[in-house]
Amino acid sequence: MLVLALMIVLDSRGGVFFRGERVGRHGKTFRIFKFRSMRPDSEGNGKWNVGEQDERITRVGHFLRKSKLDELPQLLNVLKGDMSFVGPRPELRFYVDMYTEDEMPILDLKPGITDWASMANFEQFKGFTASEDPDEFYLEQVRPLKLRLQLYYRYNHGFWSDFVCIWWTIFKVLTHSQKLPKDVQQIVDDYTAELEAKSA
């Protein structure tokens, strides 16, 4: 982490960390720690969802985002008690305000560094890069699956399933494999089939 921090400082001005507001357990706002991968004050100045060619990303930032190393400082959020190792990824207030009554139970849990939605959308930046409007792509294709998987976690989590999720996270980061656990893959397949039926 010290080496990454030095790389960030030498690459561009703006400090080491990004600390954006996110929504945590019971709807409480907190500031998330990430290694800064973009120019200062970039969040909200342009698209919320960032493709690979976004001009706001720094040179070191491209490496941090593709390797997921920009997420490492969230260990500080875990120590502070704002986050857990595994749990629904913390969301912007803008998107939480869209939750339906059925989706609100997601906020019963602490947000996590990783979850099944992160595994299913491991390379979502490719979709953001290819789309004309990354925010629209997120709302129409990424977010609905993300919510399904977060609700699945909400009602099916436990110590063993969290351990399995951490193992899968390490596996995905090291191999970039498309594999997923059978039950998670079934949710993804059902969602994909629905999208294909709508577009047919």
PDB file of C-alpha atoms in Angstrom:
ATOM      1  CA  MET A   1       0.000   0.000   0.000  1.00  0.00           C
ATOM      2  CA  LEU A   2       2.918   2.341   0.694  1.00  0.00           C
ATOM      3  CA  VAL A   3       4.359   1.635  -2.758  1.00  0.00           C
ATOM      4  CA  LEU A   4       0.980   2.329  -4.387  1.00  0.00           C
ATOM      5  CA  ALA A   5       0.623   5.542  -2.412  1.00  0.00           C
ATOM      6  CA  LEU A   6       4.037   6.710  -3.625  1.00  0.00           C
ATOM      7  CA  MET A   7       3.123   5.875  -7.231  1.00  0.00           C
ATOM      8  CA  ILE A   8      -0.059   7.955  -6.950  1.00  0.00           C
ATOM      9  CA  VAL A   9       1.726  10.977  -5.474  1.00  0.00           C
ATOM     10  CA  LEU A  10       4.457  10.916  -8.117  1.00  0.00           C
ATOM     11  CA  ASP A  11       1.971  10.443 -10.972  1.00  0.00           C
ATOM     12  CA  SER A  12      -0.376  13.376 -10.370  1.00  0.00           C
ATOM     13  CA  ARG A  13      -1.350  16.032  -7.862  1.00  0.00           C
ATOM     14  CA  GLY A  14      -4.301  15.573  -5.526  1.00  0.00           C
ATOM     15  CA  GLY A  15      -3.248  13.349  -2.657  1.00  0.00           C
ATOM     16  CA  VAL A  16      -3.348   9.601  -2.126  1.00  0.00           C
ATOM     17  CA  PHE A  17      -6.949   8.886  -1.192  1.00  0.00           C
ATOM     18  CA  PHE A  18     -10.359   9.447  -2.694  1.00  0.00           C
ATOM     19  CA  ARG A  19     -13.027   9.821  -0.004  1.00  0.00           C
ATOM     20  CA  GLY A  20     -16.464   9.890  -1.602  1.00  0.00           C
ATOM     21  CA  GLU A  21     -19.784   9.803   0.206  1.00  0.00           C
ATOM     22  CA  ARG A  22     -21.596   6.462   0.161  1.00  0.00           C
ATOM     23  CA  VAL A  23     -24.654   5.041   1.897  1.00  0.00           C
ATOM     24  CA  GLY A  24     -24.069   2.429   4.556  1.00  0.00           C
ATOM     25  CA  ARG A  25     -26.101   0.378   7.026  1.00  0.00           C
ATOM     26  CA  HIS A  26     -29.560   1.766   7.825  1.00  0.00           C
ATOM     27  CA  GLY A  27     -29.056   4.499   5.234  1.00  0.00           C
ATOM     28  CA  LYS A  28     -26.272   6.248   7.148  1.00  0.00           C
ATOM     29  CA  THR A  29     -23.847   8.254   5.013  1.00  0.00           C
ATOM     30  CA  PHE A  30     -20.118   7.622   5.408  1.00  0.00           C
ATOM     31  CA  ARG A  31     -16.951   8.417   3.469  1.00  0.00           C
ATOM     32  CA  ILE A  32     -15.343   5.520   1.643  1.00  0.00           C
ATOM     33  CA  PHE A  33     -11.556   5.209   1.320  1.00  0.00           C
ATOM     34  CA  LYS A  34     -10.100   4.376  -2.097  1.00  0.00           C
ATOM     35  CA  PHE A  35      -6.739   4.986  -3.680  1.00  0.00           C
ATOM     36  CA  ARG A  36      -7.233   8.007  -5.918  1.00  0.00           C
ATOM     37  CA  SER A  37      -7.406   6.890  -9.554  1.00  0.00           C
ATOM     38  CA  MET A  38      -8.764  10.087 -11.084  1.00  0.00           C
ATOM     39  CA  ARG A  39      -7.975  13.764 -11.126  1.00  0.00           C
ATOM     40  CA  PRO A  40      -9.130  15.692  -8.014  1.00  0.00           C
ATOM     41  CA  ASP A  41     -12.834  16.517  -7.704  1.00  0.00           C
ATOM     42  CA  SER A  42     -13.796  14.234 -10.603  1.00  0.00           C
ATOM     43  CA  GLU A  43     -16.761  12.462  -8.993  1.00  0.00           C
ATOM     44  CA  GLY A  44     -19.959  14.053 -10.235  1.00  0.00           C
ATOM     45  CA  ASN A  45     -18.136  16.218 -12.765  1.00  0.00           C
ATOM     46  CA  GLY A  46     -19.059  14.102 -15.768  1.00  0.00           C
ATOM     47  CA  LYS A  47     -20.491  10.579 -15.703  1.00  0.00           C
ATOM     48  CA  TRP A  48     -20.858   8.750 -12.387  1.00  0.00           C
ATOM     49  CA  ASN A  49     -19.849   5.478 -14.031  1.00  0.00           C
ATOM     50  CA  VAL A  50     -16.423   5.436 -15.607  1.00  0.00           C
ATOM     51  CA  GLY A  51     -15.232   3.683 -18.747  1.00  0.00           C
ATOM     52  CA  GLU A  52     -11.629   2.764 -19.480  1.00  0.00           C
ATOM     53  CA  GLN A  53     -11.099   5.747 -21.796  1.00  0.00           C
ATOM     54  CA  ASP A  54     -12.430   8.390 -19.388  1.00  0.00           C
ATOM     55  CA  GLU A  55     -10.022  11.330 -19.535  1.00  0.00           C
ATOM     56  CA  ARG A  56     -10.396  11.917 -15.796  1.00  0.00           C
ATOM     57  CA  ILE A  57      -8.452   8.721 -14.983  1.00  0.00           C
ATOM     58  CA  THR A  58      -4.734   9.170 -14.241  1.00  0.00           C
ATOM     59  CA  ARG A  59      -1.998   6.966 -15.684  1.00  0.00           C
ATOM     60  CA  VAL A  60      -1.557   5.059 -12.421  1.00  0.00           C
ATOM     61  CA  GLY A  61      -5.330   5.111 -12.017  1.00  0.00           C
ATOM     62  CA  HIS A  62      -5.813   2.840 -15.042  1.00  0.00           C
ATOM     63  CA  PHE A  63      -3.647   0.206 -13.372  1.00  0.00           C
ATOM     64  CA  LEU A  64      -5.342   0.620  -9.990  1.00  0.00           C
ATOM     65  CA  ARG A  65      -8.842   0.276 -11.389  1.00  0.00           C
ATOM     66  CA  LYS A  66      -8.151  -2.744 -13.636  1.00  0.00           C
ATOM     67  CA  SER A  67      -6.330  -4.585 -10.847  1.00  0.00           C
ATOM     68  CA  LYS A  68      -8.932  -3.563  -8.210  1.00  0.00           C
ATOM     69  CA  LEU A  69      -6.073  -2.324  -6.014  1.00  0.00           C
ATOM     70  CA  ASP A  70      -7.835   1.022  -5.673  1.00  0.00           C
ATOM     71  CA  GLU A  71     -10.222  -0.776  -3.275  1.00  0.00           C
ATOM     72  CA  LEU A  72      -7.521  -1.800  -0.745  1.00  0.00           C
ATOM     73  CA  PRO A  73      -7.882   1.270   1.535  1.00  0.00           C
ATOM     74  CA  GLN A  74     -11.420   0.167   2.347  1.00  0.00           C
ATOM     75  CA  LEU A  75      -9.751  -1.975   4.983  1.00  0.00           C
ATOM     76  CA  LEU A  76      -9.680   1.333   6.907  1.00  0.00           C
ATOM     77  CA  ASN A  77     -13.472   1.532   6.594  1.00  0.00           C
ATOM     78  CA  VAL A  78     -13.674  -2.009   7.987  1.00  0.00           C
ATOM     79  CA  LEU A  79     -11.515  -0.986  10.963  1.00  0.00           C
ATOM     80  CA  LYS A  80     -13.712   2.088  11.516  1.00  0.00           C
ATOM     81  CA  GLY A  81     -16.820  -0.099  11.493  1.00  0.00           C
ATOM     82  CA  ASP A  82     -18.444   1.481   8.440  1.00  0.00           C
ATOM     83  CA  MET A  83     -17.952  -1.605   6.278  1.00  0.00           C
ATOM     84  CA  SER A  84     -17.436  -5.356   6.444  1.00  0.00           C
ATOM     85  CA  PHE A  85     -15.207  -7.618   4.364  1.00  0.00           C
ATOM     86  CA  VAL A  86     -18.284  -9.076   2.631  1.00  0.00           C
ATOM     87  CA  GLY A  87     -21.575  -7.298   2.064  1.00  0.00           C
ATOM     88  CA  PRO A  88     -23.525  -5.313  -0.517  1.00  0.00           C
ATOM     89  CA  ARG A  89     -21.221  -2.788  -2.176  1.00  0.00           C
ATOM     90  CA  PRO A  90     -21.902   0.724  -0.838  1.00  0.00           C
ATOM     91  CA  GLU A  91     -23.898   2.872  -3.209  1.00  0.00           C
ATOM     92  CA  LEU A  92     -24.293   6.556  -4.012  1.00  0.00           C
ATOM     93  CA  ARG A  93     -27.258   8.295  -2.355  1.00  0.00           C
ATOM     94  CA  PHE A  94     -28.576   9.057  -5.859  1.00  0.00           C
ATOM     95  CA  TYR A  95     -29.089   5.342  -6.519  1.00  0.00           C
ATOM     96  CA  VAL A  96     -30.225   4.401  -3.011  1.00  0.00           C
ATOM     97  CA  ASP A  97     -33.043   6.927  -3.342  1.00  0.00           C
ATOM     98  CA  MET A  98     -34.340   4.741  -6.188  1.00  0.00           C
ATOM     99  CA  TYR A  99     -34.699   1.639  -3.969  1.00  0.00           C
ATOM    100  CA  THR A 100     -38.143   0.063  -3.910  1.00  0.00           C
ATOM    101  CA  GLU A 101     -39.655  -1.178  -0.672  1.00  0.00           C
ATOM    102  CA  ASP A 102     -38.502  -4.695  -1.545  1.00  0.00           C
ATOM    103  CA  GLU A 103     -34.924  -3.471  -2.071  1.00  0.00           C
ATOM    104  CA  MET A 104     -34.629  -1.490   1.162  1.00  0.00           C
ATOM    105  CA  PRO A 105     -33.599  -4.586   3.225  1.00  0.00           C
ATOM    106  CA  ILE A 106     -30.208  -4.360   1.485  1.00  0.00           C
ATOM    107  CA  LEU A 107     -29.504  -1.505   3.907  1.00  0.00           C
ATOM    108  CA  ASP A 108     -30.003  -3.828   6.901  1.00  0.00           C
ATOM    109  CA  LEU A 109     -26.410  -4.991   6.393  1.00  0.00           C
ATOM    110  CA  LYS A 110     -23.068  -3.251   6.531  1.00  0.00           C
ATOM    111  CA  PRO A 111     -21.737  -2.663   3.026  1.00  0.00           C
ATOM    112  CA  GLY A 112     -18.752  -4.784   2.076  1.00  0.00           C
ATOM    113  CA  ILE A 113     -15.480  -4.650   0.193  1.00  0.00           C
ATOM    114  CA  THR A 114     -16.742  -7.498  -1.975  1.00  0.00           C
ATOM    115  CA  ASP A 115     -20.003  -9.282  -2.764  1.00  0.00           C
ATOM    116  CA  TRP A 116     -21.555 -11.536  -5.405  1.00  0.00           C
ATOM    117  CA  ALA A 117     -22.565  -8.554  -7.528  1.00  0.00           C
ATOM    118  CA  SER A 118     -18.907  -7.526  -7.655  1.00  0.00           C
ATOM    119  CA  MET A 119     -18.039 -11.005  -8.896  1.00  0.00           C
ATOM    120  CA  ALA A 120     -20.743 -11.019 -11.577  1.00  0.00           C
ATOM    121  CA  ASN A 121     -19.819  -7.513 -12.760  1.00  0.00           C
ATOM    122  CA  PHE A 122     -16.074  -7.936 -12.311  1.00  0.00           C
ATOM    123  CA  GLU A 123     -15.254  -6.266 -15.644  1.00  0.00           C
ATOM    124  CA  GLN A 124     -18.180  -3.875 -15.878  1.00  0.00           C
ATOM    125  CA  PHE A 125     -15.779  -1.105 -16.935  1.00  0.00           C
ATOM    126  CA  LYS A 126     -15.710  -2.776 -20.366  1.00  0.00           C
ATOM    127  CA  GLY A 127     -19.440  -2.185 -20.709  1.00  0.00           C
ATOM    128  CA  PHE A 128     -19.023   1.411 -19.574  1.00  0.00           C
ATOM    129  CA  THR A 129     -16.266   1.891 -22.160  1.00  0.00           C
ATOM    130  CA  ALA A 130     -18.303   0.409 -25.002  1.00  0.00           C
ATOM    131  CA  SER A 131     -21.533   2.258 -24.218  1.00  0.00           C
ATOM    132  CA  GLU A 132     -22.375   5.748 -25.400  1.00  0.00           C
ATOM    133  CA  ASP A 133     -23.788   6.601 -21.979  1.00  0.00           C
ATOM    134  CA  PRO A 134     -22.153   4.704 -19.070  1.00  0.00           C
ATOM    135  CA  ASP A 135     -24.743   5.965 -16.576  1.00  0.00           C
ATOM    136  CA  GLU A 136     -27.610   4.668 -18.719  1.00  0.00           C
ATOM    137  CA  PHE A 137     -25.793   1.352 -19.163  1.00  0.00           C
ATOM    138  CA  TYR A 138     -25.422   1.082 -15.383  1.00  0.00           C
ATOM    139  CA  LEU A 139     -29.103   1.849 -14.726  1.00  0.00           C
ATOM    140  CA  GLU A 140     -30.513  -0.412 -17.407  1.00  0.00           C
ATOM    141  CA  GLN A 141     -28.155  -3.402 -17.366  1.00  0.00           C
ATOM    142  CA  VAL A 142     -25.754  -3.452 -14.401  1.00  0.00           C
ATOM    143  CA  ARG A 143     -27.882  -2.164 -11.536  1.00  0.00           C
ATOM    144  CA  PRO A 144     -30.870  -4.551 -11.880  1.00  0.00           C
ATOM    145  CA  LEU A 145     -28.597  -7.625 -11.675  1.00  0.00           C
ATOM    146  CA  LYS A 146     -26.599  -5.998  -8.891  1.00  0.00           C
ATOM    147  CA  LEU A 147     -29.764  -5.540  -6.818  1.00  0.00           C
ATOM    148  CA  ARG A 148     -30.887  -9.136  -7.383  1.00  0.00           C
ATOM    149  CA  LEU A 149     -27.545 -10.479  -6.208  1.00  0.00           C
ATOM    150  CA  GLN A 150     -27.472  -8.141  -3.214  1.00  0.00           C
ATOM    151  CA  LEU A 151     -30.945  -9.255  -2.177  1.00  0.00           C
ATOM    152  CA  TYR A 152     -29.838 -12.867  -2.608  1.00  0.00           C
ATOM    153  CA  TYR A 153     -26.936 -12.139  -0.256  1.00  0.00           C
ATOM    154  CA  ARG A 154     -29.227 -10.313   2.179  1.00  0.00           C
ATOM    155  CA  TYR A 155     -31.341 -13.421   2.713  1.00  0.00           C
ATOM    156  CA  ASN A 156     -28.669 -16.110   2.322  1.00  0.00           C
ATOM    157  CA  HIS A 157     -25.513 -14.820   4.023  1.00  0.00           C
ATOM    158  CA  GLY A 158     -23.553 -16.452   6.798  1.00  0.00           C
ATOM    159  CA  PHE A 159     -20.020 -17.102   7.996  1.00  0.00           C
ATOM    160  CA  TRP A 160     -19.363 -19.918   5.496  1.00  0.00           C
ATOM    161  CA  SER A 161     -20.882 -18.077   2.518  1.00  0.00           C
ATOM    162  CA  ASP A 162     -18.789 -14.999   3.369  1.00  0.00           C
ATOM    163  CA  PHE A 163     -15.650 -17.138   3.458  1.00  0.00           C
ATOM    164  CA  VAL A 164     -16.576 -18.596   0.051  1.00  0.00           C
ATOM    165  CA  CYS A 165     -17.171 -15.095  -1.353  1.00  0.00           C
ATOM    166  CA  ILE A 166     -13.729 -13.943  -0.172  1.00  0.00           C
ATOM    167  CA  TRP A 167     -12.137 -17.010  -1.784  1.00  0.00           C
ATOM    168  CA  TRP A 168     -13.938 -16.304  -5.064  1.00  0.00           C
ATOM    169  CA  THR A 169     -12.847 -12.667  -4.923  1.00  0.00           C
ATOM    170  CA  ILE A 170      -9.194 -13.667  -4.650  1.00  0.00           C
ATOM    171  CA  PHE A 171      -9.666 -16.213  -7.442  1.00  0.00           C
ATOM    172  CA  LYS A 172     -11.277 -13.637  -9.752  1.00  0.00           C
ATOM    173  CA  VAL A 173      -8.637 -10.969  -9.092  1.00  0.00           C
ATOM    174  CA  LEU A 174      -5.796 -13.394  -9.815  1.00  0.00           C
ATOM    175  CA  THR A 175      -7.298 -15.178 -12.831  1.00  0.00           C
ATOM    176  CA  HIS A 176     -10.006 -12.874 -14.259  1.00  0.00           C
ATOM    177  CA  SER A 177     -12.029 -16.058 -14.724  1.00  0.00           C
ATOM    178  CA  GLN A 178     -15.684 -15.804 -15.808  1.00  0.00           C
ATOM    179  CA  LYS A 179     -16.683 -18.646 -13.469  1.00  0.00           C
ATOM    180  CA  LEU A 180     -19.161 -18.117 -10.636  1.00  0.00           C
ATOM    181  CA  PRO A 181     -20.691 -20.390  -7.982  1.00  0.00           C
ATOM    182  CA  LYS A 182     -23.616 -22.406  -9.337  1.00  0.00           C
ATOM    183  CA  ASP A 183     -26.381 -20.560  -7.440  1.00  0.00           C
ATOM    184  CA  VAL A 184     -24.964 -17.134  -8.322  1.00  0.00           C
ATOM    185  CA  GLN A 185     -24.509 -18.177 -11.953  1.00  0.00           C
ATOM    186  CA  GLN A 186     -28.166 -19.232 -12.084  1.00  0.00           C
ATOM    187  CA  ILE A 187     -29.274 -15.736 -11.026  1.00  0.00           C
ATOM    188  CA  VAL A 188     -27.028 -14.228 -13.716  1.00  0.00           C
ATOM    189  CA  ASP A 189     -28.331 -16.657 -16.365  1.00  0.00           C
ATOM    190  CA  ASP A 190     -31.969 -15.931 -15.494  1.00  0.00           C
ATOM    191  CA  TYR A 191     -31.331 -12.200 -15.715  1.00  0.00           C
ATOM    192  CA  THR A 192     -29.502 -12.557 -19.037  1.00  0.00           C
ATOM    193  CA  ALA A 193     -32.391 -14.602 -20.440  1.00  0.00           C
ATOM    194  CA  GLU A 194     -34.842 -11.875 -19.429  1.00  0.00           C
ATOM    195  CA  LEU A 195     -32.740  -9.210 -21.163  1.00  0.00           C
ATOM    196  CA  GLU A 196     -32.566 -11.303 -24.327  1.00  0.00           C
ATOM    197  CA  ALA A 197     -36.333 -11.880 -24.259  1.00  0.00           C
ATOM    198  CA  LYS A 198     -36.991  -8.138 -23.945  1.00  0.00           C
ATOM    199  CA  SER A 199     -34.706  -7.310 -26.857  1.00  0.00           C
ATOM    200  CA  ALA A 200     -36.116 -10.066 -29.105  1.00  0.00           C
TER     201      ALA A 200
END
